[in-house]
mmCIF file of C-alpha atoms in Angstrom:
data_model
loop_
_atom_site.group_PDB
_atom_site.id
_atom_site.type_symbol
_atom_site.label_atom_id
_atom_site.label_comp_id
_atom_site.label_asym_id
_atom_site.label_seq_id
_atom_site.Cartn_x
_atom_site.Cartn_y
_atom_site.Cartn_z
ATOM 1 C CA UNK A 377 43.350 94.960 -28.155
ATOM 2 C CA UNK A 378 40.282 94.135 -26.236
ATOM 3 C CA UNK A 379 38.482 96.634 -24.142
ATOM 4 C CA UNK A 380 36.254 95.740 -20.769
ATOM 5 C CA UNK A 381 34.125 98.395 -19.002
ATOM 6 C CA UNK A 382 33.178 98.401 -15.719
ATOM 7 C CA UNK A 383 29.596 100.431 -14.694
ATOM 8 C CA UNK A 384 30.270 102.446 -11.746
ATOM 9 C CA UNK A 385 26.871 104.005 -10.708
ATOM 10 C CA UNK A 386 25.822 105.673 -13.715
ATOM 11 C CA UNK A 387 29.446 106.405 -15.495
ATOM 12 C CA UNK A 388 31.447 104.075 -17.652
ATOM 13 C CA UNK A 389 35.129 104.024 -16.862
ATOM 14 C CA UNK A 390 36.526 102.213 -20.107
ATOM 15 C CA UNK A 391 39.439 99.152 -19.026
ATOM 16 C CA UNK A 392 42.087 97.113 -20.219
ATOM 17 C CA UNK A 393 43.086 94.433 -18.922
ATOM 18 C CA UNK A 394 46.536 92.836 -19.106
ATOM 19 C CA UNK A 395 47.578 90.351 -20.550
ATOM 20 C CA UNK A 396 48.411 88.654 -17.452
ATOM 21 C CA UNK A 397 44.549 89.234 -16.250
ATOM 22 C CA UNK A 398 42.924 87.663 -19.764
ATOM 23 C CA UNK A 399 45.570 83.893 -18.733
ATOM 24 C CA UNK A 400 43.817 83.642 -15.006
ATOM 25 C CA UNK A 401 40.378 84.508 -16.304
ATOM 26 C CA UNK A 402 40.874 82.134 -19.093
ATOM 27 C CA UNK A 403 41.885 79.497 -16.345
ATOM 28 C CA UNK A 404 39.305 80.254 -14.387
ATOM 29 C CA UNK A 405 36.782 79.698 -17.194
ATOM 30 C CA UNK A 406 38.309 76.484 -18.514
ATOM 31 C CA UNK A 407 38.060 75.383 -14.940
ATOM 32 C CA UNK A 408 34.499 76.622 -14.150
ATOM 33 C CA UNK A 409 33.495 74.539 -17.514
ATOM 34 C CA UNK A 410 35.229 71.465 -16.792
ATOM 35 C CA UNK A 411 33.428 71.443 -13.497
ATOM 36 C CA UNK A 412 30.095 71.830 -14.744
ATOM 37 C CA UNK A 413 30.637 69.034 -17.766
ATOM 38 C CA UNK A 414 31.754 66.849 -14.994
ATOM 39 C CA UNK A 415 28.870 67.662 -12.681
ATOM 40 C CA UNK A 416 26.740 66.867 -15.916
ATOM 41 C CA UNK A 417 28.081 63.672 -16.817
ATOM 42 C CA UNK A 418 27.336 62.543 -13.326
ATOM 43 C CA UNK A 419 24.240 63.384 -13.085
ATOM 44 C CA UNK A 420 23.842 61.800 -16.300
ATOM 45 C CA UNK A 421 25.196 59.029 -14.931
ATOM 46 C CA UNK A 422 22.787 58.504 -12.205
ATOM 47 C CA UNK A 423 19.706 59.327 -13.881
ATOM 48 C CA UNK A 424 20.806 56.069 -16.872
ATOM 49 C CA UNK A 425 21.411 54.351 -13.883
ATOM 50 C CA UNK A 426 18.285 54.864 -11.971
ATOM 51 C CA UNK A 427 16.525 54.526 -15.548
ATOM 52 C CA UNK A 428 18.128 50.955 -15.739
ATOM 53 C CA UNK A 429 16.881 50.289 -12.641
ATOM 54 C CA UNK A 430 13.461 50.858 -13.401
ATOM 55 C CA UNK A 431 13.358 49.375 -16.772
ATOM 56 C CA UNK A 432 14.726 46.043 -15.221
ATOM 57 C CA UNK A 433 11.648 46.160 -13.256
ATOM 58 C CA UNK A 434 9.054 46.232 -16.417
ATOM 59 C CA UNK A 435 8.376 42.802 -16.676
ATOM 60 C CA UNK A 436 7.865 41.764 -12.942
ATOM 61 C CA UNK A 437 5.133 44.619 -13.128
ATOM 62 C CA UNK A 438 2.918 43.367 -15.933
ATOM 63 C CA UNK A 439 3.668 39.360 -14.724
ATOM 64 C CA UNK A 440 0.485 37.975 -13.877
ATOM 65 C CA UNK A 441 2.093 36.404 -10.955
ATOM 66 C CA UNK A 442 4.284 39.206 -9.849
ATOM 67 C CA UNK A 443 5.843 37.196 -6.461
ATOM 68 C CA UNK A 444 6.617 34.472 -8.881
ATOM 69 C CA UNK A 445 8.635 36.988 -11.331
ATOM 70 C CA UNK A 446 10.542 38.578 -8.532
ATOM 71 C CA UNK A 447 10.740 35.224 -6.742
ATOM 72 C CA UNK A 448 13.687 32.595 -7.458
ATOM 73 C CA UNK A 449 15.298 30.137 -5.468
ATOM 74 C CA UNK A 450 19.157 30.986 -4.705
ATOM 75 C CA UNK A 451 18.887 34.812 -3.924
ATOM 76 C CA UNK A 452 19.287 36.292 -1.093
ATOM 77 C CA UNK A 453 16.228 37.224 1.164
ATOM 78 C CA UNK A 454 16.427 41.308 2.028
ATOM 79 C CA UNK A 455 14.388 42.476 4.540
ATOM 80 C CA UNK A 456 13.820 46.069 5.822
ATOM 81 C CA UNK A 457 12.528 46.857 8.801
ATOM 82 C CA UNK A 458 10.643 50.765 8.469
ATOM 83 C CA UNK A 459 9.253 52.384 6.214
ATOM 84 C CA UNK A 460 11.249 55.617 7.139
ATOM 85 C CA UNK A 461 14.152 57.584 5.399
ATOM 86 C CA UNK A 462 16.450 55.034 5.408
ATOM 87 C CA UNK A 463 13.920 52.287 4.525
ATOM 88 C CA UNK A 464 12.018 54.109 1.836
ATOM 89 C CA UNK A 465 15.436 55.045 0.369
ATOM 90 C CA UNK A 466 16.723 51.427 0.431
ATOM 91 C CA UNK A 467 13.431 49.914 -1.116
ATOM 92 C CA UNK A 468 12.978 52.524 -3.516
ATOM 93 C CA UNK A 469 16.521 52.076 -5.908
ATOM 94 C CA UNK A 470 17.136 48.661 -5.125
ATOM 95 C CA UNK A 471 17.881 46.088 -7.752
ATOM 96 C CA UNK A 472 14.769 43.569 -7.148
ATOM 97 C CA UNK A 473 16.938 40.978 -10.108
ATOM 98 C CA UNK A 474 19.542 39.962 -7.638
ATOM 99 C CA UNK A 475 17.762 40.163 -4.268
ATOM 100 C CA UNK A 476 14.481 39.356 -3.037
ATOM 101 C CA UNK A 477 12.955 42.394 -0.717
ATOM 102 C CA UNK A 478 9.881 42.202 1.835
ATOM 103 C CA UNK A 479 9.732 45.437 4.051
ATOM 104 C CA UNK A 480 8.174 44.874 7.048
ATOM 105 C CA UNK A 481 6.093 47.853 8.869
ATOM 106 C CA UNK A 482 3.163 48.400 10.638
ATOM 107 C CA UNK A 483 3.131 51.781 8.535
ATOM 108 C CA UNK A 484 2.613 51.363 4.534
ATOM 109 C CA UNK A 485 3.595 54.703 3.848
ATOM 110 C CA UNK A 486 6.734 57.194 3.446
ATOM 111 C CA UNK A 487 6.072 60.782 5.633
ATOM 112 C CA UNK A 488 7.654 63.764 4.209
ATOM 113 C CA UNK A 489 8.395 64.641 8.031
ATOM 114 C CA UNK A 490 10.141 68.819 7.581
ATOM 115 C CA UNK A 491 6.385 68.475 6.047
ATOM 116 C CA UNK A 492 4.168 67.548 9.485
ATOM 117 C CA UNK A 493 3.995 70.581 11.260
ATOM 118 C CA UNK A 494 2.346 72.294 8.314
ATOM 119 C CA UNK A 495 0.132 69.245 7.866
ATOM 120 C CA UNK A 496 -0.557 69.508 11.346
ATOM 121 C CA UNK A 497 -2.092 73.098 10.750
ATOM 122 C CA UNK A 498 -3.453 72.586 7.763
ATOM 123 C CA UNK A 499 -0.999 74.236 5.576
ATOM 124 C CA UNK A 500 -0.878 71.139 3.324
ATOM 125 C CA UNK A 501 -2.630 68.104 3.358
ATOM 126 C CA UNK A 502 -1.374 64.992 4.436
ATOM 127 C CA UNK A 503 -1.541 62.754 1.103
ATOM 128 C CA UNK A 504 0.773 65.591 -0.118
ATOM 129 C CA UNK A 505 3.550 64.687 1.830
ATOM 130 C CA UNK A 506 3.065 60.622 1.778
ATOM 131 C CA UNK A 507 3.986 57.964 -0.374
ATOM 132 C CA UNK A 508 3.118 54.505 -0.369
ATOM 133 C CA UNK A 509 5.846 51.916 0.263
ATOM 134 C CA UNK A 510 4.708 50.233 -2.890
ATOM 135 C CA UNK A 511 4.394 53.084 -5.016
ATOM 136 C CA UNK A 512 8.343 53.632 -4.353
ATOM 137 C CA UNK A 513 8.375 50.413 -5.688
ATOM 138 C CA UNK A 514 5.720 48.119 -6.994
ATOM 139 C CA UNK A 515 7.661 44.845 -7.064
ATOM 140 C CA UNK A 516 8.530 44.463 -3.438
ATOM 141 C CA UNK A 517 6.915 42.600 -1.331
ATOM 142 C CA UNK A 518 5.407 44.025 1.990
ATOM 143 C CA UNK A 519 3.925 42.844 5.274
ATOM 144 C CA UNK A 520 2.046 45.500 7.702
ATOM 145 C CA UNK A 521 3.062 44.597 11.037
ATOM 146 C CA UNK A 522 5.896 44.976 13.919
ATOM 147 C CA UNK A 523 8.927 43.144 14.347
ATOM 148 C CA UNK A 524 8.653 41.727 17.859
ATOM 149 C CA UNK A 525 12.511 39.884 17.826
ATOM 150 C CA UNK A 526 15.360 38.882 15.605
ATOM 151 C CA UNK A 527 17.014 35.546 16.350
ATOM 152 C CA UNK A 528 20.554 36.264 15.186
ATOM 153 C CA UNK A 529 21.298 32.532 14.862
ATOM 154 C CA UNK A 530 18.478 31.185 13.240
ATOM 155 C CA UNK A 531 18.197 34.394 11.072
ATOM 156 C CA UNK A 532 14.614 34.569 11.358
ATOM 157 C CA UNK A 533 12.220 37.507 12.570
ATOM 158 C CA UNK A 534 9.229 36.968 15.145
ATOM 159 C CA UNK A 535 6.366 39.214 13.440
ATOM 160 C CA UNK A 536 3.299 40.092 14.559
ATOM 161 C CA UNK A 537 0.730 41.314 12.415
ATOM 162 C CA UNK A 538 -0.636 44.956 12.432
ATOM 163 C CA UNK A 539 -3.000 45.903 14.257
ATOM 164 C CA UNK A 540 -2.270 43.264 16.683
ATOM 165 C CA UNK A 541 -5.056 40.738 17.298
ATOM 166 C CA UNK A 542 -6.083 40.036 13.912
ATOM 167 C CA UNK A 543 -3.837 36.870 13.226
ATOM 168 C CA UNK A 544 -1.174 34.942 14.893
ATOM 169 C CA UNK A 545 2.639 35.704 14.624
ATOM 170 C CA UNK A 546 4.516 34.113 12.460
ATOM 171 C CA UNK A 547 8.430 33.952 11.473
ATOM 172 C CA UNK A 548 10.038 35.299 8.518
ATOM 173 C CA UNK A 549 13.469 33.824 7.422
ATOM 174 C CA UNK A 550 16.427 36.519 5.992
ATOM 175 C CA UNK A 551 19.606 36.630 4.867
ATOM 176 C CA UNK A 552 20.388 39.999 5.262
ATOM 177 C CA UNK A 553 18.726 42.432 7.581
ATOM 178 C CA UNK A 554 18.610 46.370 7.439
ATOM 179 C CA UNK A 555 17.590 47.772 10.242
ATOM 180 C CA UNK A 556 15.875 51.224 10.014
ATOM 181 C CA UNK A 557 13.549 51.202 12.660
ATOM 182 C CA UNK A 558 14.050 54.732 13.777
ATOM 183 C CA UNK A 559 12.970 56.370 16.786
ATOM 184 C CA UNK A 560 10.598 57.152 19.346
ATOM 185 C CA UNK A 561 9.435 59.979 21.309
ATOM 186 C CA UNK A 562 11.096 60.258 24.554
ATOM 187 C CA UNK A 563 9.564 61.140 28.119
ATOM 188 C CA UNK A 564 12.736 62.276 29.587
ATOM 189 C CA UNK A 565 11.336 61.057 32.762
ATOM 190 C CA UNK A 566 8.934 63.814 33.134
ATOM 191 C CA UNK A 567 5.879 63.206 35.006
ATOM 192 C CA UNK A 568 2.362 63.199 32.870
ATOM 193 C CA UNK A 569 4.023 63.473 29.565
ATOM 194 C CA UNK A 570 3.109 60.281 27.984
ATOM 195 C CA UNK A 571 -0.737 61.037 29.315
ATOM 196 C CA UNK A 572 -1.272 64.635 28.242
ATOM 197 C CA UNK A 573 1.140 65.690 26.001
ATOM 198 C CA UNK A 574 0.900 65.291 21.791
ATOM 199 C CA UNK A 575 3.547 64.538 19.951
ATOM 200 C CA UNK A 576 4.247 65.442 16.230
ATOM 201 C CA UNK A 577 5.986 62.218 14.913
ATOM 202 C CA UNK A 578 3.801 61.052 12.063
ATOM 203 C CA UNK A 579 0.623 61.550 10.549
ATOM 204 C CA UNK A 580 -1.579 60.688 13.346
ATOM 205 C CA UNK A 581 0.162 63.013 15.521
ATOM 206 C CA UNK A 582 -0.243 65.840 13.182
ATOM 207 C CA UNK A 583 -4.347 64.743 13.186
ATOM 208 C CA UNK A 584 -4.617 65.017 16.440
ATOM 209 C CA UNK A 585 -2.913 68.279 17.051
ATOM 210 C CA UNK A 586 -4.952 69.788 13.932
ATOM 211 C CA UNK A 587 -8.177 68.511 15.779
ATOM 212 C CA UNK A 588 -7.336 69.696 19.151
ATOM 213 C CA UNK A 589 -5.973 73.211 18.167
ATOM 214 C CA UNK A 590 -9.785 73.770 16.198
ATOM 215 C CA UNK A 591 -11.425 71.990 19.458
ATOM 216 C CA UNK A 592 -9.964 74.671 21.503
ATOM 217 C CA UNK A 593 -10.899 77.570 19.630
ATOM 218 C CA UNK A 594 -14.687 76.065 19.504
ATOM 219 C CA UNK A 595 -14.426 75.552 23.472
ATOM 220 C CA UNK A 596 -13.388 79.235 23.836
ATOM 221 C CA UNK A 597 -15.846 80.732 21.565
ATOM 222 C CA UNK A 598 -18.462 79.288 24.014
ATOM 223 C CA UNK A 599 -20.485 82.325 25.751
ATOM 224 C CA UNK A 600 -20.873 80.475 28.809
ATOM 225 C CA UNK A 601 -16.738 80.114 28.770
ATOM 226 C CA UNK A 602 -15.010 83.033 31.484
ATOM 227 C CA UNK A 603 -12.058 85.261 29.910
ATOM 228 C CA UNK A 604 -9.577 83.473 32.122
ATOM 229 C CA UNK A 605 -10.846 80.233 30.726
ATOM 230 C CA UNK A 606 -10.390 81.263 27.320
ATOM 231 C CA UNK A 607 -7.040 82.335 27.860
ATOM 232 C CA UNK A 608 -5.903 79.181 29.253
ATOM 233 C CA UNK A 609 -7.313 76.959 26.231
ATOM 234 C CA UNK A 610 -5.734 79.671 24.273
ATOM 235 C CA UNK A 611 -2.486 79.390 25.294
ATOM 236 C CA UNK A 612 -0.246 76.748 23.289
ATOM 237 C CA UNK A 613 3.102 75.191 24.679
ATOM 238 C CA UNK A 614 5.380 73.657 22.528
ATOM 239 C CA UNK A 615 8.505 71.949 24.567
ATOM 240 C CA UNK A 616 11.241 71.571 22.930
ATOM 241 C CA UNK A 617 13.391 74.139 20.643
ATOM 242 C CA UNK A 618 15.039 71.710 18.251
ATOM 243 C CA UNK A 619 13.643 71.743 14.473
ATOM 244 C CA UNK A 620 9.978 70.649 15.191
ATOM 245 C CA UNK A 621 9.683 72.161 17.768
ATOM 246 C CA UNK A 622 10.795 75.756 16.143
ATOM 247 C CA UNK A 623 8.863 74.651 12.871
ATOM 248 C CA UNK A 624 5.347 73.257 14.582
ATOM 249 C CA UNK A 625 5.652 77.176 16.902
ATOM 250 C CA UNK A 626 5.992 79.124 13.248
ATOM 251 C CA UNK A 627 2.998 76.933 11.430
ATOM 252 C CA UNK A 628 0.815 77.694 14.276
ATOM 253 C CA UNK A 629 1.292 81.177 14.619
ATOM 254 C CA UNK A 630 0.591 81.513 10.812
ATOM 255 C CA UNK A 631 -2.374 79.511 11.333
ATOM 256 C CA UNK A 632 -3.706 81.539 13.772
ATOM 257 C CA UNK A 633 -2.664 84.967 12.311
ATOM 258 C CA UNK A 634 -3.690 83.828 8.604
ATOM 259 C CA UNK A 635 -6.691 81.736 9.347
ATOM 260 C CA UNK A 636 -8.382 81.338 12.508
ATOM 261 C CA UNK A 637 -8.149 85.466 12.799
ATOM 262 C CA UNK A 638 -10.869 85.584 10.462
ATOM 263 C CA UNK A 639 -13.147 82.638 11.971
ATOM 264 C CA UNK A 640 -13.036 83.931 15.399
ATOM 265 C CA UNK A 641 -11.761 87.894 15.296
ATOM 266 C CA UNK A 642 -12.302 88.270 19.362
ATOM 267 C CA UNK A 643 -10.612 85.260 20.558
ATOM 268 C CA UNK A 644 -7.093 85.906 17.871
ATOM 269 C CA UNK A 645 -5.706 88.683 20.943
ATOM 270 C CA UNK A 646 -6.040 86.026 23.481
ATOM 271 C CA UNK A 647 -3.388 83.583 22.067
ATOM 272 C CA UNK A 648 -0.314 82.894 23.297
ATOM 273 C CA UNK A 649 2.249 80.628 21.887
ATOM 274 C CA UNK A 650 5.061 79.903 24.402
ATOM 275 C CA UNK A 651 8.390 77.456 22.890
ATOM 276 C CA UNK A 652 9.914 75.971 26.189
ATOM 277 C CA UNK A 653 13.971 75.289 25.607
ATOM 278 C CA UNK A 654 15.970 73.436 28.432
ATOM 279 C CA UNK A 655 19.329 74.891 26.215
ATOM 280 C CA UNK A 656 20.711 78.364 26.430
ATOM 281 C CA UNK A 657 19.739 78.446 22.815
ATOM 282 C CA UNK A 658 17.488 77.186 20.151
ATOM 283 C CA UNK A 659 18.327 74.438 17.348
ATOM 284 C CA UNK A 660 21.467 73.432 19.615
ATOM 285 C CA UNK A 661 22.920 70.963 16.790
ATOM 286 C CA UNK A 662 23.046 73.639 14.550
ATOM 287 C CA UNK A 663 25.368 76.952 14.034
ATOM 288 C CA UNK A 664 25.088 79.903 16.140
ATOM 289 C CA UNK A 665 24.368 82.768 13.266
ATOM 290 C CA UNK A 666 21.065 80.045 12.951
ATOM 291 C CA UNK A 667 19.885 79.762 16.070
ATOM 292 C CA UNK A 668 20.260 83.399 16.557
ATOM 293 C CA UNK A 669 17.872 83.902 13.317
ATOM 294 C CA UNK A 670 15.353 81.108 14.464
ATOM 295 C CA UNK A 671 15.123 83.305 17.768
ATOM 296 C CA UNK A 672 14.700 86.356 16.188
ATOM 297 C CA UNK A 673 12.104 84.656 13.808
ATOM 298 C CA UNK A 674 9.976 83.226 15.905
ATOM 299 C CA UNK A 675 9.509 85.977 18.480
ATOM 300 C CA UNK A 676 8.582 88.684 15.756
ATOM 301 C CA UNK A 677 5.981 86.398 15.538
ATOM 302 C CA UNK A 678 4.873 86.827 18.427
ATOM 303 C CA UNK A 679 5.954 83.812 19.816
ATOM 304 C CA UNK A 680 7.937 83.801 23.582
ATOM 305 C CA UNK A 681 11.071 82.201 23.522
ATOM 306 C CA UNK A 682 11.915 80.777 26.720
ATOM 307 C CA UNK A 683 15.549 79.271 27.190
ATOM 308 C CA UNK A 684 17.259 77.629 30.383
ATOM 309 C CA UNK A 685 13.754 76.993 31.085
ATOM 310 C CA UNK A 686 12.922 72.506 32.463
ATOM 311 C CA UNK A 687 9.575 71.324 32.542
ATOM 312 C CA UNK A 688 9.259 69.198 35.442
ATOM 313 C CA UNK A 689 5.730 67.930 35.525
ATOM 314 C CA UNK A 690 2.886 68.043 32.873
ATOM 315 C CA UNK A 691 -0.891 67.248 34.039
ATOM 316 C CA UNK A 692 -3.971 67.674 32.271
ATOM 317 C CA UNK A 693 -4.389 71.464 32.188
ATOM 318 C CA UNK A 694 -0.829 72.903 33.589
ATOM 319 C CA UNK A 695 2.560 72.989 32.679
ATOM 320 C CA UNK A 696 5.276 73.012 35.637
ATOM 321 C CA UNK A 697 8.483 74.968 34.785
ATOM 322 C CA UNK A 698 11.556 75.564 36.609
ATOM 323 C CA UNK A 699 13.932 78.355 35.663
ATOM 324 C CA UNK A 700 16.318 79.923 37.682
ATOM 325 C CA UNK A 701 15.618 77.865 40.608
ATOM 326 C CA UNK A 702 11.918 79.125 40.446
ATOM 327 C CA UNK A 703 9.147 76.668 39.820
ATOM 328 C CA UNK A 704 6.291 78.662 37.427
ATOM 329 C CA UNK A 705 2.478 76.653 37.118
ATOM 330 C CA UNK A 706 1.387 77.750 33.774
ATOM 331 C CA UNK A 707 -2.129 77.438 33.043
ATOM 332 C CA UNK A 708 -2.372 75.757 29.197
ATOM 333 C CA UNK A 709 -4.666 74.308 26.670
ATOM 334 C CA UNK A 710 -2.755 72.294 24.808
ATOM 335 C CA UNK A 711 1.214 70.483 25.279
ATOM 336 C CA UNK A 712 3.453 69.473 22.436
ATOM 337 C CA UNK A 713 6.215 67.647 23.446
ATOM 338 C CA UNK A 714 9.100 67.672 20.847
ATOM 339 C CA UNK A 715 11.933 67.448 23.976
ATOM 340 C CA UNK A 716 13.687 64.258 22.871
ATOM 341 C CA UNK A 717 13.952 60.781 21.246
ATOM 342 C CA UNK A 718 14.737 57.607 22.332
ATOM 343 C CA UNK A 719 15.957 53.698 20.944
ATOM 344 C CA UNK A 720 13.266 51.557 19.439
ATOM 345 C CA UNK A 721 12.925 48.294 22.145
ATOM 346 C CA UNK A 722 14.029 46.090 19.305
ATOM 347 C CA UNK A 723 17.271 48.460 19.074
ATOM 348 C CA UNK A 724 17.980 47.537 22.778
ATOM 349 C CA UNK A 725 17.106 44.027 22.499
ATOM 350 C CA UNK A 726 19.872 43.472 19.905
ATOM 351 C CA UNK A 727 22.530 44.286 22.414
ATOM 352 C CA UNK A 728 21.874 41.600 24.426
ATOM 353 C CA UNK A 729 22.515 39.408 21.761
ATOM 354 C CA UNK A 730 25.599 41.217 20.431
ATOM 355 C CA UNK A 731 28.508 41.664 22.904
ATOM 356 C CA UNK A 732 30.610 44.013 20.402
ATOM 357 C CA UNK A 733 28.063 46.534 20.632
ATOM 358 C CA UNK A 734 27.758 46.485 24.866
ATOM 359 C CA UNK A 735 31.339 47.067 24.852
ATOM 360 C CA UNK A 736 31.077 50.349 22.310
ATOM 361 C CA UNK A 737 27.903 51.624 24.038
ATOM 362 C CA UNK A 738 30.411 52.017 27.224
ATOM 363 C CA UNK A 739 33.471 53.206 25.287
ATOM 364 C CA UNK A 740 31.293 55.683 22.841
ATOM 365 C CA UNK A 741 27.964 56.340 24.344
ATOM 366 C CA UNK A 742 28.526 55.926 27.966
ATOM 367 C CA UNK A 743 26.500 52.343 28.267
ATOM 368 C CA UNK A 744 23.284 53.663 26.434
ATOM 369 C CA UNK A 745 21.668 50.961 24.158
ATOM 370 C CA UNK A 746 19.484 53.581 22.390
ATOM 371 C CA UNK A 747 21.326 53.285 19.006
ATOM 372 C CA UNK A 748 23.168 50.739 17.254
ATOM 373 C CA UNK A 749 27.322 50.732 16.159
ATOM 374 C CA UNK A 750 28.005 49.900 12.259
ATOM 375 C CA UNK A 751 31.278 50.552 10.309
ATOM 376 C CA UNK A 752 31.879 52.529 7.955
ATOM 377 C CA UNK A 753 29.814 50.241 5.116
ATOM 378 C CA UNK A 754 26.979 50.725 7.916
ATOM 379 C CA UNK A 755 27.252 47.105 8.817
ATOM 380 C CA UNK A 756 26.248 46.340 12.385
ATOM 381 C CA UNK A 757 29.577 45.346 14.763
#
């Protein structure tokens, strides 16, 4: 007969199990194998598959004449509008043998977005979290510029090229469309917003906010700058607590604590990081055990938390906030709106031209054209 031992502390207590205990186990075993084989063969599966795929692309590659290669009369014309997830995802597996592909997008790149609010410190560096659109996949074809309006009818896109100015718009024919524009920042109405805020929504964003967090140290390192001065282009507000707004508050106070600390010693004290939440509590679309952690988080670093709190007016060196019926005038050097998103303007135009989706938007999102209704094969209704 077998013998187990369990170590308890420091003593071995010898064990035998029944016979009873060694069936389950063994079942649990067989089961816990079969599992992984199966997760194995899958994955297996996927990578052939994806292998295939890229094998199939060889020759178009090394064609002189790649458009030709990829190029036939009688398949149908795919094209993607973005160059986001959903895009970059779409272009990049693909089968470029049955369907022709032109991505449209005044941005030729993939952005690793968790990525921007470290780029936007410096943490990493921006060609470390981008990708070409045609380094995902060489044999596509793609046009830089912005899809101005679809003509459901004709099937045929009105494009104009990016940056506008440069030529003439022209029309592109399709057979099947795939919408992945994605979305924009929002205002939410808020006075001054669009004028003096920054926004961390792709790589330019995160430029700018890396160029005017070291501007504001250099500004406050003046001599001829007063203390109260440098405290107010010291002082950071990010608005918004959802995921870049919590992310872009952490980067930035490890910027300052890690790196600026050592450039300007006097001026690290005076900095003051304040995350501005309209919601009784951060990250609101996820679970409560996480929002209590990001809380927790971010204000051992030093960082105040400030729920139920609306800003109601931004302007060029103030924030207004109202919380608990009080209206607060903070002074500030620098606004980061990550508050909300909104539709692209080619979103809402297609629901002028599609009645099924009017009548869902007032079912299902109380009339707002912001977002488009597919099924469950993501086809538009």
């Amino acid at each position: 007969q077998r013998t187990g031992v369990f170590l308890l502390g420091c003593a071995a207590v010898p064990f035998s199990p029944s016979r009873k205990f060694r069936r389950r186990n063994g079942r649990l075993r067989r089961r816990g194998l079969l599992e992984d084989v199966t997760q194995a063969v899958e994955e297996v599966a996927n990578t052939a598959e994806d292998a295939l795929v890229h094998v199939a692309r060889i020759p178009a590659w090394f064609s002189a004449d790649r458009e030709a290669s990829t190029s036939h009369e009688g398949k149908r014309k795919v094209v993607i509008l973005g160059t986001g997830w959903a895009a970059h995802a779409i272009a990049k597996i693909i089968d470029i043998n049955k369907v022709d592909i032109r991505v449209i997008s005044p941005r030729n790149y993939f952005v690793f977005t968790p990525m921007l609010a470290a780029a936007a410190v410096g943490t990493v560096e921006y060609r470390s979290i981008l990708e070409h659109i045609r380094s995902a996949n060489p044999v596509i074809e793609y046009t830089q510029g912005t899809c101005e309006s679809i003509d459901l009818e004709k099937k045929e896109l009105l494009v104009r090229p990016y940056p506008p100015g440069l030529e003439k718009d022209f029309n592109v024919p399709y057979d099947v469309l795939v919408m992945a524009v994605g979305l924009r920042p929002s205002s939410l109405g808020v006075p001054g917003v669009s004028t003096h805020c920054l926004f961390l929504k792709n790589i330019e964003d995160a430029r700018r906010l890396r160029k005017q967090v070291t501007q504001n140290f250099e500004a406050a390192d003046l001599p001829v700058k007063s203390d109260e001065e440098r405290q107010r282009l010291l002082t950071f507000v990010v608005v918004g607590g959802g995921p870049t707004g919590c992310e872009f508050c952490g980067e930035l106070s490890d910027f300052v604590k890690n790196d600026l600390r050592r450039f300007y010693p006097r001026l690290a004290p005076l900095v003051r990081i304040l995350l501005l939440h309209r919601g009784a509590a951060l990250l609101p679309s996820f679970g409560p055990d996480l929002q209590v952690a990001a809380a927790e988080t971010l204000e051992k670093q030093g960082i105040e938390v400030v729920t139920n709190a609306s800003v109601t007016e931004v302007e060029g060196d103030t924030v207004h906030i109202a919380k608990n019926g009080h209206t607060e005038i903070l002074p500030c050097g620098l606004t980061v709106w990550a508050a909300g998103q909104i539709g692209q303007d080619l979103v809402r135009n297609m629901h002028k031209q599609l009645p099924k989706q009017q009548e869902l938007a007032e079912v299902e999102a109380k009339g707002s054209d912001r977002q488009l209704f597919v099924d469950k094969w993501l086809r538009v209704c």
